Amino acid sequence: VSEPRWLSADQERAWRAYRRMNRLLYSQLARDLTRETELSEPDYEVLSTLTEAKEHSWRATTLAEHLQWSSSRLAHHIGRMEQRGLVSREACPEDGRGARIRLSDSGWQAIQAAAPLHVASVRRHFINRLTPTRLAALEEIATTILLYLGESAAGDGGHPKNTRRSVKP
Amino acid sequence: VSEPRWLSADQERAWRAYRRMNRLLYSQLARDLTRETELSEPDYEVLSTLTEAKEHSWRATTLAEHLQWSSSRLAHHIGRMEQRGLVSREACPEDGRGARIRLSDSGWQAIQAAAPLHVASVRRHFINRLTPTRLAALEEIATTILLYLGESAAGDGGHPKNTRRSVKP
DNA sequence: TAAGATTGACGCGTCAATCTTA
DNA sequence: TAAGATTGACGCGTCAATCTTA
């Protein structure tokens, strides 16, 4: 018995609604962020991830893994952020091939200023719109999908310890 | 009483899981599509939207609205697709300023071939992983979020009649 | 003057090639 | 030889400027 060629009406409505929510929500959050700060979403992710590192510095590889970015995307983006003084690059003591990315003072200030605004935006458009029950349901859905997407072994989902801190969302 | 500075642990877990699902699911679907066909996600969206139009042709503005694309994004992308022979542009009879985008024969063949594969991919990674109850819950969540995102008047959500046909997802 | 649409410049992400050290 | 990382070329999306017809 093969799969039907199309989705059922219910399935299609759900699929479309889900994708539309993603599109509009993401663009709204990006709009808020760029209006209220000097940071793009990717900038914000880099800075807030570095905030969670000890010494505010991480190996490029580790950072890329956390962000789920390719190494070349990271190198390009870090290059631009370095130009703007948000992060700095330094040689890696343990491994001569490696690089360490460090949050600069001005990067620290930028993320400190941006974080509460971004959290407020996430609350306003997303968190506050859903009951705790629904939010939990969404998390279950996401976990289920991720499980099948090969989340089992690697990546954030498989992290036994969650030591994240400071600038969270 | 102002909002707390951060999200609660529950909220943050849900928020992260939701975003991670989006990232991985979208990249998996894109990977499947480009592996199995000659089309990118945006190509697929353009072609399948045109399929839903009578005469397989739509005003550029209408097409852009359905896709929720900017007019310049549409113009650029249609230009590239025209080069590849997937669509054609023609003058608009009703309005000398307007343009009509038409699905070409080869575009029609491309979407016919791609659609079942794409639907299968969506089923495999998404639809089949969720019970009907959960899928309905997700649709409700999406609808709720969209409602607050200014979905009330315009856009797909406000469509009273859903006359979509043919190549659906 | 405004609406429909296109264009060019620029910033960003991907892919393949490359460089350096393990 | 492989791992860590960077680089350049290219394709795509955004923004502002522009062109044409209403």
mmCIF file of C-alpha atoms (C1' of nucleotides) in Angstrom:
data_model
loop_
_atom_site.group_PDB
_atom_site.id
_atom_site.type_symbol
_atom_site.label_atom_id
_atom_site.label_comp_id
_atom_site.label_asym_id
_atom_site.label_seq_id
_atom_site.Cartn_x
_atom_site.Cartn_y
_atom_site.Cartn_z
ATOM 1 C CA VAL A 1 0.000 0.000 0.000
ATOM 2 C CA SER A 2 1.692 3.177 -1.109
ATOM 3 C CA GLU A 3 1.166 6.642 0.292
ATOM 4 C CA PRO A 4 -1.630 8.700 -1.188
ATOM 5 C CA ARG A 5 -0.508 11.221 -3.705
ATOM 6 C CA TRP A 6 -1.717 14.244 -1.749
ATOM 7 C CA LEU A 7 -2.363 15.271 1.798
ATOM 8 C CA SER A 8 -5.844 15.122 3.261
ATOM 9 C CA ALA A 9 -7.671 18.405 3.712
ATOM 10 C CA ASP A 10 -6.918 18.404 7.445
ATOM 11 C CA GLN A 11 -3.291 17.622 6.912
ATOM 12 C CA GLU A 12 -2.862 20.255 4.315
ATOM 13 C CA ARG A 13 -4.530 22.946 6.410
ATOM 14 C CA ALA A 14 -2.245 22.117 9.313
ATOM 15 C CA TRP A 15 0.860 22.021 7.145
ATOM 16 C CA ARG A 16 0.051 25.363 5.560
ATOM 17 C CA ALA A 17 -0.827 27.001 8.858
ATOM 18 C CA TYR A 18 2.385 25.772 10.421
ATOM 19 C CA ARG A 19 4.514 27.136 7.612
ATOM 20 C CA ARG A 20 2.678 30.412 7.526
ATOM 21 C CA MET A 21 3.153 30.865 11.248
ATOM 22 C CA ASN A 22 6.855 30.281 10.826
ATOM 23 C CA ARG A 23 7.213 32.768 8.021
ATOM 24 C CA LEU A 24 5.297 35.547 9.692
ATOM 25 C CA LEU A 25 6.620 34.975 13.180
ATOM 26 C CA TYR A 26 10.242 34.893 12.073
ATOM 27 C CA SER A 27 9.902 37.991 9.979
ATOM 28 C CA GLN A 28 8.174 39.831 12.821
ATOM 29 C CA LEU A 29 10.909 38.911 15.270
ATOM 30 C CA ALA A 30 13.598 39.948 12.811
ATOM 31 C CA ARG A 31 11.799 43.223 12.217
ATOM 32 C CA ASP A 32 11.580 43.955 15.940
ATOM 33 C CA LEU A 33 15.212 43.082 16.475
ATOM 34 C CA THR A 34 16.607 45.243 13.720
ATOM 35 C CA ARG A 35 14.338 48.107 14.697
ATOM 36 C CA GLU A 36 15.294 48.038 18.365
ATOM 37 C CA THR A 37 18.961 47.115 18.084
ATOM 38 C CA GLU A 38 21.891 47.134 15.701
ATOM 39 C CA LEU A 39 21.868 43.355 15.497
ATOM 40 C CA SER A 40 20.511 40.862 13.007
ATOM 41 C CA GLU A 41 19.120 37.500 14.111
ATOM 42 C CA PRO A 42 22.373 35.722 13.228
ATOM 43 C CA ASP A 43 24.355 38.367 15.127
ATOM 44 C CA TYR A 44 22.123 37.819 18.120
ATOM 45 C CA GLU A 45 22.575 34.074 17.984
ATOM 46 C CA VAL A 46 26.335 34.312 17.818
ATOM 47 C CA LEU A 47 26.561 36.757 20.682
ATOM 48 C CA SER A 48 24.118 34.975 22.954
ATOM 49 C CA THR A 49 25.834 31.660 22.321
ATOM 50 C CA LEU A 50 29.212 33.147 23.203
ATOM 51 C CA THR A 51 27.671 34.517 26.364
ATOM 52 C CA GLU A 52 27.016 30.951 27.456
ATOM 53 C CA ALA A 53 30.684 30.006 27.092
ATOM 54 C CA LYS A 54 33.176 30.256 29.866
ATOM 55 C CA GLU A 55 35.530 33.155 29.358
ATOM 56 C CA HIS A 56 33.073 34.283 26.691
ATOM 57 C CA SER A 57 35.139 32.449 24.151
ATOM 58 C CA TRP A 58 34.725 29.258 22.200
ATOM 59 C CA ARG A 59 36.455 27.189 19.586
ATOM 60 C CA ALA A 60 35.086 27.933 16.155
ATOM 61 C CA THR A 61 34.052 24.308 15.700
ATOM 62 C CA THR A 62 32.165 24.246 18.983
ATOM 63 C CA LEU A 63 30.453 27.497 18.196
ATOM 64 C CA ALA A 64 29.449 26.235 14.764
ATOM 65 C CA GLU A 65 28.008 23.083 16.301
ATOM 66 C CA HIS A 66 25.945 25.001 18.812
ATOM 67 C CA LEU A 67 24.626 27.292 16.124
ATOM 68 C CA GLN A 68 24.243 24.447 13.647
ATOM 69 C CA TRP A 69 26.119 26.523 11.109
ATOM 70 C CA SER A 70 28.591 25.365 8.505
ATOM 71 C CA SER A 71 32.186 26.269 9.223
ATOM 72 C CA SER A 72 32.303 28.541 6.203
ATOM 73 C CA ARG A 73 29.152 30.379 7.193
ATOM 74 C CA LEU A 74 30.662 30.920 10.610
ATOM 75 C CA ALA A 75 33.973 32.144 9.200
ATOM 76 C CA HIS A 76 32.218 34.620 6.922
ATOM 77 C CA HIS A 77 29.920 35.902 9.611
ATOM 78 C CA ILE A 78 32.584 36.139 12.273
ATOM 79 C CA GLY A 79 34.681 38.090 9.800
ATOM 80 C CA ARG A 80 31.943 40.668 9.437
ATOM 81 C CA MET A 81 31.244 40.798 13.154
ATOM 82 C CA GLU A 82 34.946 41.228 13.823
ATOM 83 C CA GLN A 83 34.945 44.227 11.492
ATOM 84 C CA ARG A 84 32.177 45.735 13.554
ATOM 85 C CA GLY A 85 34.089 45.047 16.754
ATOM 86 C CA LEU A 86 31.539 42.651 18.229
ATOM 87 C CA VAL A 87 33.880 39.677 18.498
ATOM 88 C CA SER A 88 37.568 38.958 18.131
ATOM 89 C CA ARG A 89 39.512 36.023 16.796
ATOM 90 C CA GLU A 90 42.573 34.572 18.458
ATOM 91 C CA ALA A 91 44.835 31.577 17.984
ATOM 92 C CA CYS A 92 43.964 28.478 19.910
ATOM 93 C CA PRO A 93 46.477 27.378 22.583
ATOM 94 C CA GLU A 94 45.535 23.678 22.500
ATOM 95 C CA ASP A 95 45.479 23.291 18.742
ATOM 96 C CA GLY A 96 47.535 25.319 16.293
ATOM 97 C CA ARG A 97 44.949 24.803 13.573
ATOM 98 C CA GLY A 98 42.067 26.021 15.687
ATOM 99 C CA ALA A 99 40.618 29.474 16.286
ATOM 100 C CA ARG A 100 38.926 30.922 19.297
ATOM 101 C CA ILE A 101 36.106 33.394 18.929
ATOM 102 C CA ARG A 102 35.794 35.800 21.810
ATOM 103 C CA LEU A 103 33.031 38.183 22.775
ATOM 104 C CA SER A 104 34.426 41.724 22.879
ATOM 105 C CA ASP A 105 33.419 44.357 25.400
ATOM 106 C CA SER A 106 31.299 46.078 22.861
ATOM 107 C CA GLY A 107 29.760 42.766 21.844
ATOM 108 C CA TRP A 108 28.931 42.107 25.470
ATOM 109 C CA GLN A 109 27.280 45.464 25.796
ATOM 110 C CA ALA A 110 25.344 44.954 22.592
ATOM 111 C CA ILE A 111 23.914 41.626 23.677
ATOM 112 C CA GLN A 112 23.152 42.916 27.171
ATOM 113 C CA ALA A 113 21.131 45.715 25.676
ATOM 114 C CA ALA A 114 19.453 43.583 23.041
ATOM 115 C CA ALA A 115 18.522 40.540 25.083
ATOM 116 C CA PRO A 116 15.643 41.977 27.154
ATOM 117 C CA LEU A 117 14.172 43.576 24.064
ATOM 118 C CA HIS A 118 14.365 40.360 22.121
ATOM 119 C CA VAL A 119 12.876 38.339 24.951
ATOM 120 C CA ALA A 120 10.029 40.817 25.151
ATOM 121 C CA SER A 121 9.453 40.427 21.442
ATOM 122 C CA VAL A 122 9.405 36.641 21.707
ATOM 123 C CA ARG A 123 6.926 36.900 24.562
ATOM 124 C CA ARG A 124 4.745 39.385 22.788
ATOM 125 C CA HIS A 125 4.378 37.471 19.568
ATOM 126 C CA PHE A 126 4.728 33.900 20.701
ATOM 127 C CA ILE A 127 5.001 32.861 24.339
ATOM 128 C CA ASN A 128 2.206 35.034 25.686
ATOM 129 C CA ARG A 129 -0.164 33.895 22.982
ATOM 130 C CA LEU A 130 -0.092 30.258 24.067
ATOM 131 C CA THR A 131 -1.269 28.602 27.244
ATOM 132 C CA PRO A 132 1.293 26.513 29.119
ATOM 133 C CA THR A 133 -0.550 23.430 27.934
ATOM 134 C CA ARG A 134 -0.243 24.417 24.332
ATOM 135 C CA LEU A 135 3.351 25.386 24.698
ATOM 136 C CA ALA A 136 4.046 21.976 26.185
ATOM 137 C CA ALA A 137 2.167 20.360 23.311
ATOM 138 C CA LEU A 138 4.314 22.260 20.847
ATOM 139 C CA GLU A 139 7.455 21.134 22.587
ATOM 140 C CA GLU A 140 6.302 17.525 22.390
ATOM 141 C CA ILE A 141 5.568 17.887 18.715
ATOM 142 C CA ALA A 142 8.961 19.392 18.077
ATOM 143 C CA THR A 143 10.717 16.707 20.092
ATOM 144 C CA THR A 144 8.902 13.996 18.173
ATOM 145 C CA ILE A 145 9.825 15.443 14.805
ATOM 146 C CA LEU A 146 13.411 15.986 15.886
ATOM 147 C CA LEU A 147 13.685 12.421 17.108
ATOM 148 C CA TYR A 148 13.024 11.083 13.632
ATOM 149 C CA LEU A 149 15.173 13.699 11.986
ATOM 150 C CA GLY A 150 18.267 11.962 13.267
ATOM 151 C CA GLU A 151 18.406 13.948 16.423
ATOM 152 C CA SER A 152 19.017 10.771 18.410
ATOM 153 C CA ALA A 153 22.791 10.911 18.648
ATOM 154 C CA ALA A 154 24.231 14.333 17.890
ATOM 155 C CA GLY A 155 23.368 17.949 18.424
ATOM 156 C CA ASP A 156 21.678 19.920 21.137
ATOM 157 C CA GLY A 157 18.889 17.443 21.726
ATOM 158 C CA GLY A 158 21.352 14.825 22.742
ATOM 159 C CA HIS A 159 23.170 17.045 25.204
ATOM 160 C CA PRO A 160 23.106 15.291 28.540
ATOM 161 C CA LYS A 161 24.004 18.397 30.483
ATOM 162 C CA ASN A 162 22.490 21.742 29.759
ATOM 163 C CA THR A 163 24.834 24.297 31.205
ATOM 164 C CA ARG A 164 23.436 27.262 29.341
ATOM 165 C CA ARG A 165 23.309 30.533 31.181
ATOM 166 C CA SER A 166 23.070 34.279 31.036
ATOM 167 C CA VAL A 167 21.566 35.542 27.802
ATOM 168 C CA LYS A 168 19.179 32.776 27.099
ATOM 169 C CA PRO A 169 16.644 32.955 24.297
ATOM 170 C CA VAL B 1 4.136 44.805 36.550
ATOM 171 C CA SER B 2 6.652 44.404 33.772
ATOM 172 C CA GLU B 3 7.598 41.198 31.993
ATOM 173 C CA PRO B 4 10.331 39.096 33.551
ATOM 174 C CA ARG B 5 13.686 39.537 31.917
ATOM 175 C CA TRP B 6 13.998 35.925 30.796
ATOM 176 C CA LEU B 7 11.822 33.026 29.861
ATOM 177 C CA SER B 8 11.007 30.301 32.347
ATOM 178 C CA ALA B 9 12.784 26.989 31.939
ATOM 179 C CA ASP B 10 9.676 25.438 30.399
ATOM 180 C CA GLN B 11 9.165 28.295 28.038
ATOM 181 C CA GLU B 12 12.740 28.308 26.948
ATOM 182 C CA ARG B 13 12.809 24.576 26.298
ATOM 183 C CA ALA B 14 9.701 24.850 24.170
ATOM 184 C CA TRP B 15 10.991 27.864 22.285
ATOM 185 C CA ARG B 16 14.299 26.202 21.535
ATOM 186 C CA ALA B 17 12.703 22.924 20.518
ATOM 187 C CA TYR B 18 10.317 24.694 18.206
ATOM 188 C CA ARG B 19 13.098 26.591 16.468
ATOM 189 C CA ARG B 20 15.299 23.567 16.203
ATOM 190 C CA MET B 21 12.503 21.575 14.641
ATOM 191 C CA ASN B 22 12.007 24.306 12.090
ATOM 192 C CA ARG B 23 15.660 24.491 11.185
ATOM 193 C CA LEU B 24 16.190 20.773 10.795
ATOM 194 C CA LEU B 25 12.869 20.019 9.155
ATOM 195 C CA TYR B 26 13.240 22.755 6.571
ATOM 196 C CA SER B 27 16.762 21.789 5.707
ATOM 197 C CA GLN B 28 15.776 18.136 5.393
ATOM 198 C CA LEU B 29 12.900 18.966 3.060
ATOM 199 C CA ALA B 30 15.134 21.201 0.971
ATOM 200 C CA ARG B 31 17.752 18.473 0.812
ATOM 201 C CA ASP B 32 15.219 15.902 -0.349
ATOM 202 C CA LEU B 33 13.795 18.251 -2.936
ATOM 203 C CA THR B 34 17.083 19.215 -4.521
ATOM 204 C CA ARG B 35 18.259 15.617 -4.478
ATOM 205 C CA GLU B 36 15.145 14.247 -6.132
ATOM 206 C CA THR B 37 14.345 17.082 -8.517
ATOM 207 C CA GLU B 38 15.880 20.043 -10.286
ATOM 208 C CA LEU B 39 13.847 22.458 -8.178
ATOM 209 C CA SER B 40 14.589 24.538 -5.122
ATOM 210 C CA GLU B 41 11.927 25.196 -2.472
ATOM 211 C CA PRO B 42 11.181 28.647 -3.918
ATOM 212 C CA ASP B 43 10.924 27.152 -7.418
ATOM 213 C CA TYR B 44 8.504 24.582 -6.091
ATOM 214 C CA GLU B 45 6.373 27.204 -4.403
ATOM 215 C CA VAL B 46 6.150 29.324 -7.521
ATOM 216 C CA LEU B 47 5.245 26.405 -9.748
ATOM 217 C CA SER B 48 2.716 24.866 -7.404
ATOM 218 C CA THR B 49 1.065 28.228 -6.840
ATOM 219 C CA LEU B 50 0.766 28.791 -10.576
ATOM 220 C CA THR B 51 -0.761 25.354 -10.893
ATOM 221 C CA GLU B 52 -3.619 26.564 -8.728
ATOM 222 C CA ALA B 53 -4.359 29.475 -11.058
ATOM 223 C CA LYS B 54 -6.798 29.266 -13.907
ATOM 224 C CA GLU B 55 -5.017 29.102 -17.216
ATOM 225 C CA HIS B 56 -1.877 28.443 -15.201
ATOM 226 C CA SER B 57 -1.187 32.123 -15.205
ATOM 227 C CA TRP B 58 -1.430 34.893 -12.649
ATOM 228 C CA ARG B 59 -0.786 38.564 -12.281
ATOM 229 C CA ALA B 60 2.595 39.181 -10.696
ATOM 230 C CA THR B 61 0.984 41.036 -7.801
ATOM 231 C CA THR B 62 -1.424 38.209 -7.086
ATOM 232 C CA LEU B 63 1.332 35.669 -7.252
ATOM 233 C CA ALA B 64 3.480 37.711 -4.911
ATOM 234 C CA GLU B 65 0.607 37.972 -2.437
ATOM 235 C CA HIS B 66 -0.004 34.245 -2.441
ATOM 236 C CA LEU B 67 3.658 33.541 -1.926
ATOM 237 C CA GLN B 68 4.037 36.400 0.525
ATOM 238 C CA TRP B 69 7.021 37.585 -1.441
ATOM 239 C CA SER B 70 8.105 41.119 -2.158
ATOM 240 C CA SER B 71 7.570 42.268 -5.709
ATOM 241 C CA SER B 72 11.303 42.566 -6.249
ATOM 242 C CA ARG B 73 11.996 39.090 -4.957
ATOM 243 C CA LEU B 74 9.361 37.796 -7.325
ATOM 244 C CA ALA B 75 10.773 39.722 -10.287
ATOM 245 C CA HIS B 76 14.271 38.414 -9.641
ATOM 246 C CA HIS B 77 13.172 34.851 -9.152
ATOM 247 C CA ILE B 78 10.815 34.814 -12.114
ATOM 248 C CA GLY B 79 13.657 36.172 -14.209
ATOM 249 C CA ARG B 80 15.820 33.210 -13.303
ATOM 250 C CA MET B 81 13.002 30.722 -13.761
ATOM 251 C CA GLU B 82 12.223 32.225 -17.139
ATOM 252 C CA GLN B 83 15.841 31.661 -18.151
ATOM 253 C CA ARG B 84 15.421 28.021 -17.256
ATOM 254 C CA GLY B 85 12.207 27.817 -19.246
ATOM 255 C CA LEU B 86 9.964 27.009 -16.287
ATOM 256 C CA VAL B 87 7.706 30.041 -16.640
ATOM 257 C CA SER B 88 7.093 32.808 -19.128
ATOM 258 C CA ARG B 89 6.188 36.447 -18.762
ATOM 259 C CA GLU B 90 3.602 38.208 -20.871
ATOM 260 C CA ALA B 91 1.929 41.593 -20.959
ATOM 261 C CA CYS B 92 -1.298 41.953 -19.093
ATOM 262 C CA PRO B 93 -4.420 42.639 -21.187
ATOM 263 C CA GLU B 94 -6.381 44.397 -18.427
ATOM 264 C CA ASP B 95 -3.576 46.630 -17.217
ATOM 265 C CA GLY B 96 -0.708 47.883 -19.341
ATOM 266 C CA ARG B 97 1.505 48.174 -16.277
ATOM 267 C CA GLY B 98 0.929 44.632 -15.160
ATOM 268 C CA ALA B 99 2.638 41.370 -16.010
ATOM 269 C CA ARG B 100 1.301 37.872 -16.187
ATOM 270 C CA ILE B 101 3.409 34.934 -15.149
ATOM 271 C CA ARG B 102 2.550 31.715 -16.927
ATOM 272 C CA LEU B 103 3.539 28.154 -16.237
ATOM 273 C CA SER B 104 5.320 26.739 -19.288
ATOM 274 C CA ASP B 105 4.951 23.188 -20.525
ATOM 275 C CA SER B 106 8.288 22.265 -19.112
ATOM 276 C CA GLY B 107 7.373 23.964 -15.826
ATOM 277 C CA TRP B 108 4.181 21.930 -15.720
ATOM 278 C CA GLN B 109 6.104 18.747 -16.302
ATOM 279 C CA ALA B 110 8.635 19.667 -13.663
ATOM 280 C CA ILE B 111 6.021 20.284 -10.993
ATOM 281 C CA GLN B 112 4.074 17.174 -11.956
ATOM 282 C CA ALA B 113 7.163 15.100 -11.456
ATOM 283 C CA ALA B 114 8.255 16.857 -8.289
ATOM 284 C CA ALA B 115 4.968 17.071 -6.434
ATOM 285 C CA PRO B 116 4.530 13.432 -5.412
ATOM 286 C CA LEU B 117 8.126 13.253 -4.292
ATOM 287 C CA HIS B 118 7.786 16.385 -2.232
ATOM 288 C CA VAL B 119 4.534 15.241 -0.663
ATOM 289 C CA ALA B 120 6.192 11.969 0.244
ATOM 290 C CA SER B 121 9.022 13.878 1.856
ATOM 291 C CA VAL B 122 6.621 16.030 3.866
ATOM 292 C CA ARG B 123 4.790 12.898 5.003
ATOM 293 C CA ARG B 124 7.952 11.061 5.858
ATOM 294 C CA HIS B 125 9.483 13.762 8.001
ATOM 295 C CA PHE B 126 6.444 15.540 9.338
ATOM 296 C CA ILE B 127 2.876 14.385 8.750
ATOM 297 C CA ASN B 128 3.420 10.716 9.499
ATOM 298 C CA ARG B 129 5.241 11.503 12.709
ATOM 299 C CA LEU B 130 2.262 13.192 14.307
ATOM 300 C CA THR B 131 -1.111 11.834 15.336
ATOM 301 C CA PRO B 132 -4.177 13.591 13.909
ATOM 302 C CA THR B 133 -4.762 15.064 17.364
ATOM 303 C CA ARG B 134 -1.329 16.554 17.516
ATOM 304 C CA LEU B 135 -1.538 17.838 13.997
ATOM 305 C CA ALA B 136 -4.795 19.546 14.894
ATOM 306 C CA ALA B 137 -3.172 20.994 18.004
ATOM 307 C CA LEU B 138 -0.373 22.391 15.889
ATOM 308 C CA GLU B 139 -2.831 23.960 13.511
ATOM 309 C CA GLU B 140 -4.613 25.617 16.428
ATOM 310 C CA ILE B 141 -1.351 26.944 17.768
ATOM 311 C CA ALA B 142 -0.416 28.319 14.374
ATOM 312 C CA THR B 143 -3.814 29.899 13.903
ATOM 313 C CA THR B 144 -3.598 31.543 17.292
ATOM 314 C CA ILE B 145 -0.177 32.996 16.639
ATOM 315 C CA LEU B 146 -1.208 34.161 13.192
ATOM 316 C CA LEU B 147 -4.294 35.850 14.575
ATOM 317 C CA TYR B 148 -2.182 38.152 16.711
ATOM 318 C CA LEU B 149 0.360 38.681 13.974
ATOM 319 C CA GLY B 150 -2.120 40.803 12.078
ATOM 320 C CA GLU B 151 -3.504 37.944 10.101
ATOM 321 C CA SER B 152 -7.055 39.132 10.783
ATOM 322 C CA ALA B 153 -7.752 40.968 7.536
ATOM 323 C CA ALA B 154 -5.395 40.036 4.746
ATOM 324 C CA GLY B 155 -3.581 37.014 3.457
ATOM 325 C CA ASP B 156 -4.336 33.365 3.130
ATOM 326 C CA GLY B 157 -5.814 32.971 6.569
ATOM 327 C CA GLY B 158 -8.574 35.370 5.691
ATOM 328 C CA HIS B 159 -9.498 33.592 2.490
ATOM 329 C CA PRO B 160 -13.179 32.772 2.721
ATOM 330 C CA LYS B 161 -13.086 30.335 -0.153
ATOM 331 C CA ASN B 162 -10.314 27.877 -0.654
ATOM 332 C CA THR B 163 -10.341 26.998 -4.311
ATOM 333 C CA ARG B 164 -6.906 25.486 -4.386
ATOM 334 C CA ARG B 165 -6.411 22.471 -6.567
ATOM 335 C CA SER B 166 -4.035 20.189 -8.333
ATOM 336 C CA VAL B 167 -0.538 20.372 -6.899
ATOM 337 C CA LYS B 168 -1.277 21.064 -3.325
ATOM 338 C CA PRO B 169 1.416 21.037 -0.650
ATOM 339 C "C1'" DT C 1 0.716 61.386 -8.407
ATOM 340 C "C1'" DA C 2 0.381 56.606 -7.627
ATOM 341 C "C1'" DA C 3 0.374 51.641 -8.791
ATOM 342 C "C1'" DG C 4 2.704 47.703 -11.081
ATOM 343 C "C1'" DA C 5 6.851 45.996 -11.972
ATOM 344 C "C1'" DT C 6 11.928 45.783 -12.879
ATOM 345 C "C1'" DT C 7 16.778 46.770 -11.983
ATOM 346 C "C1'" DG C 8 21.350 47.256 -9.650
ATOM 347 C "C1'" DA C 9 24.028 47.287 -5.585
ATOM 348 C "C1'" DC C 10 24.845 45.082 -1.543
ATOM 349 C "C1'" DG C 11 24.842 41.599 2.270
ATOM 350 C "C1'" DC C 12 24.503 36.803 3.300
ATOM 351 C "C1'" DG C 13 24.905 31.448 2.802
ATOM 352 C "C1'" DT C 14 26.666 27.520 0.074
ATOM 353 C "C1'" DC C 15 29.898 24.995 -2.353
ATOM 354 C "C1'" DA C 16 34.404 23.850 -3.789
ATOM 355 C "C1'" DA C 17 39.147 24.995 -3.425
ATOM 356 C "C1'" DT C 18 42.809 26.097 -0.467
ATOM 357 C "C1'" DC C 19 45.909 26.796 3.393
ATOM 358 C "C1'" DT C 20 47.938 25.276 7.792
ATOM 359 C "C1'" DT C 21 48.903 22.250 11.456
ATOM 360 C "C1'" DA C 22 48.023 17.302 13.683
ATOM 361 C "C1'" DT D 1 46.371 12.044 5.090
ATOM 362 C "C1'" DA D 2 43.011 14.347 7.739
ATOM 363 C "C1'" DA D 3 41.083 18.000 10.709
ATOM 364 C "C1'" DG D 4 40.320 23.010 11.566
ATOM 365 C "C1'" DA D 5 39.486 26.927 9.394
ATOM 366 C "C1'" DT D 6 39.410 30.501 5.661
ATOM 367 C "C1'" DT D 7 38.601 32.235 0.998
ATOM 368 C "C1'" DG D 8 36.388 33.338 -3.521
ATOM 369 C "C1'" DA D 9 32.772 32.678 -6.721
ATOM 370 C "C1'" DC D 10 28.126 32.318 -7.215
ATOM 371 C "C1'" DG D 11 23.053 32.391 -6.289
ATOM 372 C "C1'" DC D 12 19.500 34.561 -3.673
ATOM 373 C "C1'" DG D 13 16.744 38.343 -0.993
ATOM 374 C "C1'" DT D 14 16.395 43.230 0.403
ATOM 375 C "C1'" DC D 15 16.458 47.945 -0.235
ATOM 376 C "C1'" DA D 16 16.324 52.029 -2.857
ATOM 377 C "C1'" DA D 17 16.035 53.899 -7.372
ATOM 378 C "C1'" DT D 18 13.811 53.751 -11.675
ATOM 379 C "C1'" DC D 19 10.713 53.024 -15.531
ATOM 380 C "C1'" DT D 20 6.031 52.764 -17.466
ATOM 381 C "C1'" DT D 21 1.218 53.202 -17.554
ATOM 382 C "C1'" DA D 22 -3.319 54.508 -14.754
#
